[in-house]
PDB file of C-alpha atoms in Angstrom:
ATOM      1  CA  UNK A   1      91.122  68.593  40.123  1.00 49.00           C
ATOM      2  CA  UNK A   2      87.893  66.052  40.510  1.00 60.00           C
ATOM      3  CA  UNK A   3      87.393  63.431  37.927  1.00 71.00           C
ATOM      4  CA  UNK A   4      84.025  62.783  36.538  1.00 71.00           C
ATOM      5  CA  UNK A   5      83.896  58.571  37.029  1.00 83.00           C
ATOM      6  CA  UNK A   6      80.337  58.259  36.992  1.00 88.00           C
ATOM      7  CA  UNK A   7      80.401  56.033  34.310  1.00 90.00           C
ATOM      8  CA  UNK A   8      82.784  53.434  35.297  1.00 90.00           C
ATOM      9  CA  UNK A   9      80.944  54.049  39.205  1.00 90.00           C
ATOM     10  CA  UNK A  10      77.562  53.335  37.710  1.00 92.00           C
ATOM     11  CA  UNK A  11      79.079  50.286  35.289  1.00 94.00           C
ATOM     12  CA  UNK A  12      81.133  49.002  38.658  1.00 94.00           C
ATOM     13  CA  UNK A  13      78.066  48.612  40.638  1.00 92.00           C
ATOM     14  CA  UNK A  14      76.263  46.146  38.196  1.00 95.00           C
ATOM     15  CA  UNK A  15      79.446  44.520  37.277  1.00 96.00           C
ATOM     16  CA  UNK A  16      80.496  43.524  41.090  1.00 96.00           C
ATOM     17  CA  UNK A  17      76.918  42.072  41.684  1.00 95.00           C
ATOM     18  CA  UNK A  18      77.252  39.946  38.209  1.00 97.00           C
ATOM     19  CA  UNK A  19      80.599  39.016  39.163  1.00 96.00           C
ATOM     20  CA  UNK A  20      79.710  38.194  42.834  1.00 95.00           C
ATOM     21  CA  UNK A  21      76.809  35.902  41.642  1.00 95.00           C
ATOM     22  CA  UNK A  22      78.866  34.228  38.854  1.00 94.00           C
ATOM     23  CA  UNK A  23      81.731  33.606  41.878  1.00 94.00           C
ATOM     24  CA  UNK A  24      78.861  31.977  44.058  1.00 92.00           C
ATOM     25  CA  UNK A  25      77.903  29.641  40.982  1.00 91.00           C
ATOM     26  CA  UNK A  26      81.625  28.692  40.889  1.00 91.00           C
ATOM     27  CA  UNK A  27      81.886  28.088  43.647  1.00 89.00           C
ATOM     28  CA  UNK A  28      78.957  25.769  44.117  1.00 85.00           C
ATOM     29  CA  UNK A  29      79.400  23.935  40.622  1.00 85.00           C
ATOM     30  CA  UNK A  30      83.227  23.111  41.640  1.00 79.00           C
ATOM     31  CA  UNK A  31      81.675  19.987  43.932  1.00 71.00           C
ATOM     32  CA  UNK A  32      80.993  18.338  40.075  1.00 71.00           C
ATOM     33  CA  UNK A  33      83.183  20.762  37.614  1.00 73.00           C
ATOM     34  CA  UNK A  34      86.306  22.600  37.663  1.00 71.00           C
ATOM     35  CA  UNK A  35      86.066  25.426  40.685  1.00 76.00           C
ATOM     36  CA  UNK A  36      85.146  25.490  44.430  1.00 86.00           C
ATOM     37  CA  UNK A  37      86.247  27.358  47.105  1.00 89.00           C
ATOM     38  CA  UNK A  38      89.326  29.039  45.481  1.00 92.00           C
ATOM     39  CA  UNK A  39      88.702  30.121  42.389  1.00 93.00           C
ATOM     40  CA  UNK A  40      85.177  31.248  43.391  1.00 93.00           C
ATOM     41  CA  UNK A  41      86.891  33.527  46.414  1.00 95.00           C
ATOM     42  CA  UNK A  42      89.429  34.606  43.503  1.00 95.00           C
ATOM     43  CA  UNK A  43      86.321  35.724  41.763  1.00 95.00           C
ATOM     44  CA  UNK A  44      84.736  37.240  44.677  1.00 96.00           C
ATOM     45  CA  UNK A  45      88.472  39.264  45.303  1.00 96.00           C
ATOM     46  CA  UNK A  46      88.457  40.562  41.917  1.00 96.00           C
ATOM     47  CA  UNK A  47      84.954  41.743  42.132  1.00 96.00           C
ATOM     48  CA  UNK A  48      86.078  43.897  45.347  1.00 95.00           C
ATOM     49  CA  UNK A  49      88.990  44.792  43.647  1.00 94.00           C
ATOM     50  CA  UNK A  50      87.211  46.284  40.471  1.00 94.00           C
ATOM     51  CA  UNK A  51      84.954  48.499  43.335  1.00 93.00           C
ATOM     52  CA  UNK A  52      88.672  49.308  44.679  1.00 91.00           C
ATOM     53  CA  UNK A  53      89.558  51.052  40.929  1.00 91.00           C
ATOM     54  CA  UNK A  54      86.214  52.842  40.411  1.00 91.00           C
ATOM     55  CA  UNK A  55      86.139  54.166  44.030  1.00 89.00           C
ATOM     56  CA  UNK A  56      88.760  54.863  46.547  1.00 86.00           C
ATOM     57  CA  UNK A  57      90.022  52.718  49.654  1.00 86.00           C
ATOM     58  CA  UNK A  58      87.725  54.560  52.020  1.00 88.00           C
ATOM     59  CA  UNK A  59      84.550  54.653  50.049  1.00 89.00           C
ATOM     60  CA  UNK A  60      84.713  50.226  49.257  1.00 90.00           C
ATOM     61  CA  UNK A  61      85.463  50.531  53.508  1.00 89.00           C
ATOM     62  CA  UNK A  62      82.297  52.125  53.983  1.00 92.00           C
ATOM     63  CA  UNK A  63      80.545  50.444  51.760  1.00 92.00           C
ATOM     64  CA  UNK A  64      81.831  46.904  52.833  1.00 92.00           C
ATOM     65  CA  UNK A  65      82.937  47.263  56.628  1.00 94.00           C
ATOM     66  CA  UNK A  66      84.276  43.885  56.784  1.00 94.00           C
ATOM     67  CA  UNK A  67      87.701  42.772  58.630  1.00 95.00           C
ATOM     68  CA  UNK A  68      89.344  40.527  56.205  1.00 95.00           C
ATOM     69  CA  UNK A  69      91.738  39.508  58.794  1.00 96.00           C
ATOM     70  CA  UNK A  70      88.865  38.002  60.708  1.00 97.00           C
ATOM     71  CA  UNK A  71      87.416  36.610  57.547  1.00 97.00           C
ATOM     72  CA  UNK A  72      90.616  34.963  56.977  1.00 97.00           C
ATOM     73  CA  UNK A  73      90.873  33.462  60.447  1.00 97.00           C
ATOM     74  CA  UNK A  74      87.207  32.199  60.608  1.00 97.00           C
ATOM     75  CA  UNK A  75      88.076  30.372  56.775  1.00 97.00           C
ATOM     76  CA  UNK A  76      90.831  29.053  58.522  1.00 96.00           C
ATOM     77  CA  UNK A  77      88.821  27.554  61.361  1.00 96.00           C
ATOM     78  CA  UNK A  78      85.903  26.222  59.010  1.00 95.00           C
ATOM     79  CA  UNK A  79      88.704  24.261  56.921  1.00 92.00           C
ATOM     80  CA  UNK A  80      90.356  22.802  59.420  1.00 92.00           C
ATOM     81  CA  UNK A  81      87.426  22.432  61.705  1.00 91.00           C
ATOM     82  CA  UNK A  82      86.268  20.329  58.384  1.00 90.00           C
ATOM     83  CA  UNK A  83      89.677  18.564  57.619  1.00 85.00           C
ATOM     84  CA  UNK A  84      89.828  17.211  60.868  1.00 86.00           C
ATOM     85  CA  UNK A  85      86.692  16.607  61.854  1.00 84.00           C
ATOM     86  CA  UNK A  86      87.323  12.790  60.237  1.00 84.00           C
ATOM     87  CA  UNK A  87      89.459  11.630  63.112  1.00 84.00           C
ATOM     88  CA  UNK A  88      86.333  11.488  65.860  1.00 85.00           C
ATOM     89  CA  UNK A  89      85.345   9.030  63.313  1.00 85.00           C
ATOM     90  CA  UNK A  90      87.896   7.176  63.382  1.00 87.00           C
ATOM     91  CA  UNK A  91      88.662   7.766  59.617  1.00 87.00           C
ATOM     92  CA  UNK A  92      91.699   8.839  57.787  1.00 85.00           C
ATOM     93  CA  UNK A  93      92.454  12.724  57.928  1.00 83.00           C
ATOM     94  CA  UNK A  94      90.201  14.866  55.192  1.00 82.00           C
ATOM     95  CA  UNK A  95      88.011  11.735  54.693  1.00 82.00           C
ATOM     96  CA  UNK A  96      84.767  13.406  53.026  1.00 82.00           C
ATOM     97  CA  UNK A  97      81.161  12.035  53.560  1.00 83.00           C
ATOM     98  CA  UNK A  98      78.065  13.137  51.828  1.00 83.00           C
ATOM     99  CA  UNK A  99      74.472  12.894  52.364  1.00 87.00           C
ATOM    100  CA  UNK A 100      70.862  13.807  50.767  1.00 90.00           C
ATOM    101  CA  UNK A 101      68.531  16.046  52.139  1.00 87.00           C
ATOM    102  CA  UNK A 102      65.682  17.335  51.064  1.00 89.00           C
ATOM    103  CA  UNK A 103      65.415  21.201  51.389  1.00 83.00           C
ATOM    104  CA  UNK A 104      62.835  23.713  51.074  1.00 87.00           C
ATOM    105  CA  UNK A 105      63.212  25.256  47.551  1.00 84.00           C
ATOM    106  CA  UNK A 106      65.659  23.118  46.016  1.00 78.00           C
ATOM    107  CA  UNK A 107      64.392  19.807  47.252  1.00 84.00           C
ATOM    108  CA  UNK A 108      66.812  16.648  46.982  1.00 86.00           C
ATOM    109  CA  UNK A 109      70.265  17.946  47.191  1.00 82.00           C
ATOM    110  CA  UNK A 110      73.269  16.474  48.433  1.00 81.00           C
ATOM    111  CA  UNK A 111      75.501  18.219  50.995  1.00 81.00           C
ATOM    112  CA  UNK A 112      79.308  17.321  51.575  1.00 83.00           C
ATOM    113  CA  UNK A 113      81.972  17.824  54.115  1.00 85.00           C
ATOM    114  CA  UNK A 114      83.697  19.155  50.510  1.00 85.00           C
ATOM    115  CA  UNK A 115      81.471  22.329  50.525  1.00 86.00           C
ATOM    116  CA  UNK A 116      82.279  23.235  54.272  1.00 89.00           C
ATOM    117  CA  UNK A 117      85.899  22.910  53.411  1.00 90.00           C
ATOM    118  CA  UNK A 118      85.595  25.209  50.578  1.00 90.00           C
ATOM    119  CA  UNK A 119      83.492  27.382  52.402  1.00 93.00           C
ATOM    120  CA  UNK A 120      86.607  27.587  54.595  1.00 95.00           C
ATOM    121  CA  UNK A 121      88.911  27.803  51.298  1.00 94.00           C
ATOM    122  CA  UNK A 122      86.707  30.638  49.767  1.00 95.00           C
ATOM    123  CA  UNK A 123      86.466  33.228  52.807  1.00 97.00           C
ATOM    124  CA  UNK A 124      90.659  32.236  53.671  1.00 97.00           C
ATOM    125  CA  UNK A 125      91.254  33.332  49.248  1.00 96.00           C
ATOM    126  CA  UNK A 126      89.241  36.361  49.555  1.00 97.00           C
ATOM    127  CA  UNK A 127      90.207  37.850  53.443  1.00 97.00           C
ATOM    128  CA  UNK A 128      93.731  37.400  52.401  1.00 97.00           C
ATOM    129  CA  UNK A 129      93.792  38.719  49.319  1.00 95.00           C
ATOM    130  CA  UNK A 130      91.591  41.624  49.857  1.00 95.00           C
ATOM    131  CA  UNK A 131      94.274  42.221  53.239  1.00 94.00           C
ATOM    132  CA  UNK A 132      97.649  42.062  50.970  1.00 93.00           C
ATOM    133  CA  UNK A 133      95.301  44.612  48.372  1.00 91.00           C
ATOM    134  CA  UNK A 134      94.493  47.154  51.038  1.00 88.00           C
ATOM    135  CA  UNK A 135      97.792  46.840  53.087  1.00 89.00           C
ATOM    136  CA  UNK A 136      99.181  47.868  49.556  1.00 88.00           C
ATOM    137  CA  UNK A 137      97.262  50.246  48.279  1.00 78.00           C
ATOM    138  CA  UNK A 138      96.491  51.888  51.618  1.00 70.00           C
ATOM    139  CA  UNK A 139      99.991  53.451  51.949  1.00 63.00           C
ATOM    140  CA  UNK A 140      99.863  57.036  50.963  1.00 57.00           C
TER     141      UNK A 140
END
């Protein structure tokens, strides 16, 4: 027997991109407020999750053909790349600097050594949550 989910389908696909956006403002807010890197990738997991219940495992792999396993080890190598990256300046381990620039459409903005490493922390949260999610709900 076929279900009839076009409802929570069509509801899922404005949902993820609401909740994708809102995990993107997270995580760039958490630099001056609570969040960052993990709770926005949290965000960004339960988002895929959510596309997980209104479709099945091989529909969300079509739709997002992304190796979270790879996603976890570049996050991996962008936070540590980041962590370390103090000692060839001779400064303590996960020393942070910060700088202003002024860019094209949101004009003077400061950019830290803080966002890379939650850039790292954010893509680590979501490839290895979205692997333990799959691994379990992939078995038959």
């Amino acid at each position: 027997m076929k279900t009839n989910d076009l409802i929570i389908q069509t509801t899922t696909k404005v949902v993820f991109y609401i909740i994708f956006l809102f995990s993107i403002h997270i995580f760039f807010a958490g630099h001056y407020t609570p969040g960052g890197g993990f709770v926005g990738g949290l965000l960004m997991s339960s988002a895929i999750v959510l596309l997980l219940l209104a479709f099945d495992l091989k529909t969300v792999q079509a739709m997002l053909p992304v190796n979270y396993t790879v996603v976890t080890a570049i996050g991996l190598l962008i936070a540590l790349a980041t962590a370390s990256g103090s000692i060839f300046f001779n400064v303590p381990f996960f020393t942070h600097a910060f700088d202003y620039y002024n860019l094209p459409l949101l004009g003077k903005t400061s950019i830290h050594t803080a966002m890379f490493f939650d850039t790292g922390v954010y893509l680590v949260v979501v490839g290895v949550t979205m692997t333990i999610i799959q691994m379990i709900g992939g078995d038959e």
